[in-house]
Tab-separated table of N, CA and C in Angstrom:
chain	number	residue	atom	x	y	z
A	1	MET	N	101.777	117.506	77.233
A	1	MET	CA	100.941	116.527	77.237
A	1	MET	C	100.589	116.120	78.381
A	2	PHE	N	99.406	116.276	79.412
A	2	PHE	CA	99.052	115.788	80.011
A	2	PHE	C	97.982	114.697	80.361
A	3	LYS	N	98.549	113.563	81.165
A	3	LYS	CA	97.448	112.500	81.150
A	3	LYS	C	96.413	112.926	82.316
A	4	TYR	N	94.997	112.367	81.885
A	4	TYR	CA	94.353	112.768	83.287
A	4	TYR	C	93.367	111.628	83.430
A	5	ILE	N	93.046	111.074	84.593
A	5	ILE	CA	92.907	109.744	84.835
A	5	ILE	C	91.124	109.701	84.545
A	6	LYS	N	91.360	108.139	83.835
A	6	LYS	CA	89.866	107.882	82.829
A	6	LYS	C	89.785	106.770	83.067
A	7	ILE	N	87.993	106.275	83.297
A	7	ILE	CA	88.147	105.406	83.235
A	7	ILE	C	87.165	104.888	82.604
A	8	GLN	N	86.781	103.711	81.563
A	8	GLN	CA	85.593	103.733	80.890
A	8	GLN	C	85.046	102.141	80.654
A	9	THR	N	83.968	102.411	80.504
A	9	THR	CA	83.249	100.758	80.229
A	9	THR	C	82.567	100.421	79.052
A	10	ASN	N	81.717	99.739	78.766
A	10	ASN	CA	80.810	99.536	77.464
A	10	ASN	C	79.766	100.798	77.960
A	11	LYS	N	79.316	100.711	78.809
A	11	LYS	CA	78.646	101.520	78.882
A	11	LYS	C	78.437	103.143	79.303
A	12	THR	N	79.361	103.437	80.586
A	12	THR	CA	80.109	105.082	80.876
A	12	THR	C	81.027	105.288	81.146
A	13	VAL	N	81.938	106.364	81.282
A	13	VAL	CA	82.763	107.217	80.880
A	13	VAL	C	83.199	107.730	82.527
A	14	PHE	N	83.732	107.418	83.266
A	14	PHE	CA	84.760	107.981	84.835
A	14	PHE	C	86.129	108.614	84.510
A	15	ASN	N	85.620	110.335	85.006
A	15	ASN	CA	87.155	111.242	84.449
A	15	ASN	C	86.978	111.000	86.018
A	16	TYR	N	88.090	111.119	87.034
A	16	TYR	CA	88.299	111.631	88.227
A	16	TYR	C	88.753	112.897	88.597
A	17	CYS	N	87.796	113.564	88.921
A	17	CYS	CA	87.978	114.971	89.139
A	17	CYS	C	87.728	115.894	90.389
A	18	ALA	N	88.496	117.223	90.083
A	18	ALA	CA	88.409	117.658	91.583
A	18	ALA	C	87.008	119.350	91.131
A	19	ARG	N	86.578	119.812	92.380
A	19	ARG	CA	85.419	121.226	92.039
A	19	ARG	C	85.364	121.809	93.266
A	20	ALA	N	85.096	122.929	93.658
A	20	ALA	CA	85.628	124.017	94.292
A	20	ALA	C	84.266	123.997	94.501
A	21	ILE	N	83.588	124.847	95.916
A	21	ILE	CA	83.168	125.635	95.900
A	21	ILE	C	83.219	126.750	96.176
A	22	ILE	N	82.584	127.579	95.966
A	22	ILE	CA	83.305	129.171	95.875
A	22	ILE	C	82.252	130.228	96.305
A	23	LYS	N	81.959	130.683	97.752
A	23	LYS	CA	80.979	130.803	98.008
A	23	LYS	C	81.314	131.998	98.628
A	24	GLN	N	80.779	133.693	97.789
A	24	GLN	CA	80.940	134.912	98.530
A	24	GLN	C	79.347	136.358	98.979
A	25	ASP	N	79.188	136.262	100.197
A	25	ASP	CA	77.919	136.780	99.832
A	25	ASP	C	77.052	135.842	100.123
A	26	LYS	N	76.897	134.477	100.241
A	26	LYS	CA	75.648	133.726	100.783
A	26	LYS	C	75.403	133.565	98.860
A	27	LYS	N	76.337	133.989	98.174
A	27	LYS	CA	76.449	133.244	97.018
A	27	LYS	C	77.693	132.025	96.555
A	28	ILE	N	77.080	131.129	95.701
A	28	ILE	CA	78.106	130.087	95.184
A	28	ILE	C	78.641	129.852	93.434
A	29	LEU	N	79.282	130.152	92.814
A	29	LEU	CA	79.933	130.453	92.267
A	29	LEU	C	80.042	129.218	91.123
A	30	LEU	N	79.018	129.099	90.164
A	30	LEU	CA	79.058	128.521	89.081
A	30	LEU	C	79.927	128.621	87.372
A	31	ILE	N	80.198	127.784	86.813
A	31	ILE	CA	80.786	128.207	85.216
A	31	ILE	C	79.719	127.375	84.250
A	32	CYS	N	79.435	127.976	83.009
A	32	CYS	CA	78.741	127.722	81.883
A	32	CYS	C	80.108	127.520	80.999
A	33	VAL	N	80.402	126.503	80.524
A	33	VAL	CA	81.820	126.677	79.445
A	33	VAL	C	80.924	126.495	77.831
A	34	ASN	N	81.386	127.326	77.237
A	34	ASN	CA	80.821	127.327	75.583
A	34	ASN	C	79.470	127.092	75.150
A	35	ASP	N	78.570	128.134	76.207
A	35	ASP	CA	77.571	128.183	76.024
A	35	ASP	C	76.877	127.032	76.198
A	36	ALA	N	77.483	125.938	76.819
A	36	ALA	CA	76.802	123.993	77.283
A	36	ALA	C	75.674	124.833	78.245
A	37	PRO	N	74.598	123.474	77.532
A	37	PRO	CA	73.009	123.889	78.310
A	37	PRO	C	73.332	123.318	79.853
A	38	TYR	N	74.330	123.719	80.705
A	38	TYR	CA	74.414	123.334	81.972
A	38	TYR	C	75.164	124.632	82.687
A	39	TYR	N	75.507	124.159	83.679
A	39	TYR	CA	76.235	124.653	84.764
A	39	TYR	C	76.814	124.325	85.467
A	40	HIS	N	78.301	124.300	85.845
A	40	HIS	CA	79.312	123.328	86.754
A	40	HIS	C	80.040	123.936	87.725
A	41	LEU	N	80.194	123.732	88.920
A	41	LEU	CA	81.259	124.224	90.269
A	41	LEU	C	82.488	124.101	89.263
A	42	PRO	N	83.508	125.014	89.699
A	42	PRO	CA	84.560	124.945	88.903
A	42	PRO	C	85.915	124.131	89.534
A	43	GLY	N	86.307	123.535	89.014
A	43	GLY	CA	87.710	122.691	88.663
A	43	GLY	C	87.683	121.833	87.410
A	44	GLY	N	88.437	120.997	87.762
A	44	GLY	CA	88.375	119.684	86.566
A	44	GLY	C	89.414	118.602	86.493
A	45	HIS	N	89.646	117.991	85.156
A	45	HIS	CA	90.864	117.019	85.550
A	45	HIS	C	91.969	116.985	86.555
A	46	ILE	N	92.242	115.956	87.162
A	46	ILE	CA	92.926	115.429	88.349
A	46	ILE	C	94.379	115.074	86.902
A	47	GLU	N	96.130	115.102	87.176
A	47	GLU	CA	96.682	115.096	86.579
A	47	GLU	C	97.147	113.718	87.218
A	48	VAL	N	97.707	112.576	85.854
A	48	VAL	CA	98.058	111.731	86.874
A	48	VAL	C	99.355	112.533	87.790
A	49	GLY	N	99.458	111.916	88.796
A	49	GLY	CA	100.341	112.235	90.044
A	49	GLY	C	100.187	114.045	90.664
A	50	GLU	N	99.165	113.875	90.393
A	50	GLU	CA	98.694	115.261	91.366
A	50	GLU	C	97.462	114.859	92.183
A	51	SER	N	97.815	115.862	92.531
A	51	SER	CA	97.205	115.804	94.446
A	51	SER	C	95.524	116.904	94.030
A	52	SER	N	94.294	115.763	94.489
A	52	SER	CA	93.032	116.471	93.985
A	52	SER	C	92.919	118.358	94.518
A	53	GLU	N	93.677	118.465	95.543
A	53	GLU	CA	93.969	119.972	96.148
A	53	GLU	C	95.260	120.491	95.328
A	54	ALA	N	95.596	120.054	94.431
A	54	ALA	CA	96.774	121.142	93.775
A	54	ALA	C	95.908	121.568	92.613
A	55	ALA	N	94.947	119.883	91.915
A	55	ALA	CA	94.336	120.246	90.784
A	55	ALA	C	93.291	121.143	90.551
A	56	VAL	N	92.773	121.019	91.375
A	56	VAL	CA	91.563	122.535	91.810
A	56	VAL	C	92.268	123.447	92.347
A	57	ILE	N	92.938	123.945	92.637
A	57	ILE	CA	93.778	126.007	92.392
A	57	ILE	C	94.326	125.581	91.373
A	58	ARG	N	94.731	124.487	90.249
A	58	ARG	CA	94.991	125.269	88.923
A	58	ARG	C	94.229	125.079	88.224
A	59	GLU	N	92.909	124.539	88.194
A	59	GLU	CA	91.389	124.650	87.711
A	59	GLU	C	91.088	125.636	87.589
A	60	ILE	N	90.852	126.439	88.921
A	60	ILE	CA	90.408	127.345	88.788
A	60	ILE	C	90.893	128.020	88.204
A	61	GLN	N	92.115	128.740	88.575
A	61	GLN	CA	93.232	129.572	88.035
A	61	GLN	C	92.783	130.187	86.772
A	62	GLU	N	93.036	128.736	85.828
A	62	GLU	CA	92.679	128.934	84.378
A	62	GLU	C	91.661	128.891	83.747
A	63	GLU	N	90.550	128.951	85.105
A	63	GLU	CA	89.129	128.918	84.425
A	63	GLU	C	88.501	130.423	84.808
A	64	VAL	N	88.990	130.676	85.561
A	64	VAL	CA	88.877	131.750	86.655
A	64	VAL	C	89.600	132.732	86.402
A	65	GLY	N	90.317	132.520	86.518
A	65	GLY	CA	91.721	134.016	86.828
A	65	GLY	C	92.392	134.132	88.243
A	66	ILE	N	91.595	133.110	88.614
A	66	ILE	CA	92.172	133.695	90.268
A	66	ILE	C	92.688	133.214	90.928
A	67	GLU	N	93.547	133.431	92.221
A	67	GLU	CA	94.291	132.328	92.782
A	67	GLU	C	93.257	132.085	94.204
A	68	VAL	N	93.683	130.773	95.001
A	68	VAL	CA	92.384	130.184	96.104
A	68	VAL	C	93.385	130.096	96.761
A	69	GLU	N	92.999	129.936	98.003
A	69	GLU	CA	93.034	129.141	99.379
A	69	GLU	C	92.390	128.409	99.545
A	70	LEU	N	92.542	126.872	100.080
A	70	LEU	CA	91.723	126.471	99.637
A	70	LEU	C	91.002	125.667	101.543
A	71	GLN	N	90.035	126.228	102.309
A	71	GLN	CA	89.411	125.740	103.152
A	71	GLN	C	88.430	124.596	103.223
A	72	LYS	N	88.688	123.736	104.309
A	72	LYS	CA	87.747	122.683	104.556
A	72	LYS	C	86.777	122.492	105.050
């Protein structure tokens, strides 16, 4: 079981996440999960002890099924 960094108050919840902008041919990849009424950038929760770079690489592999190389 993985532990994610999450801060909850009586008004809101903050989830510590890493996202990526994947651009190809002047297009940016957006993801819609389970027919949600919104789209988001690929990425997701950062596990305790995991770097944001490692998290975004792992999440893109899980969500999109591709291996990526990070650029800044």
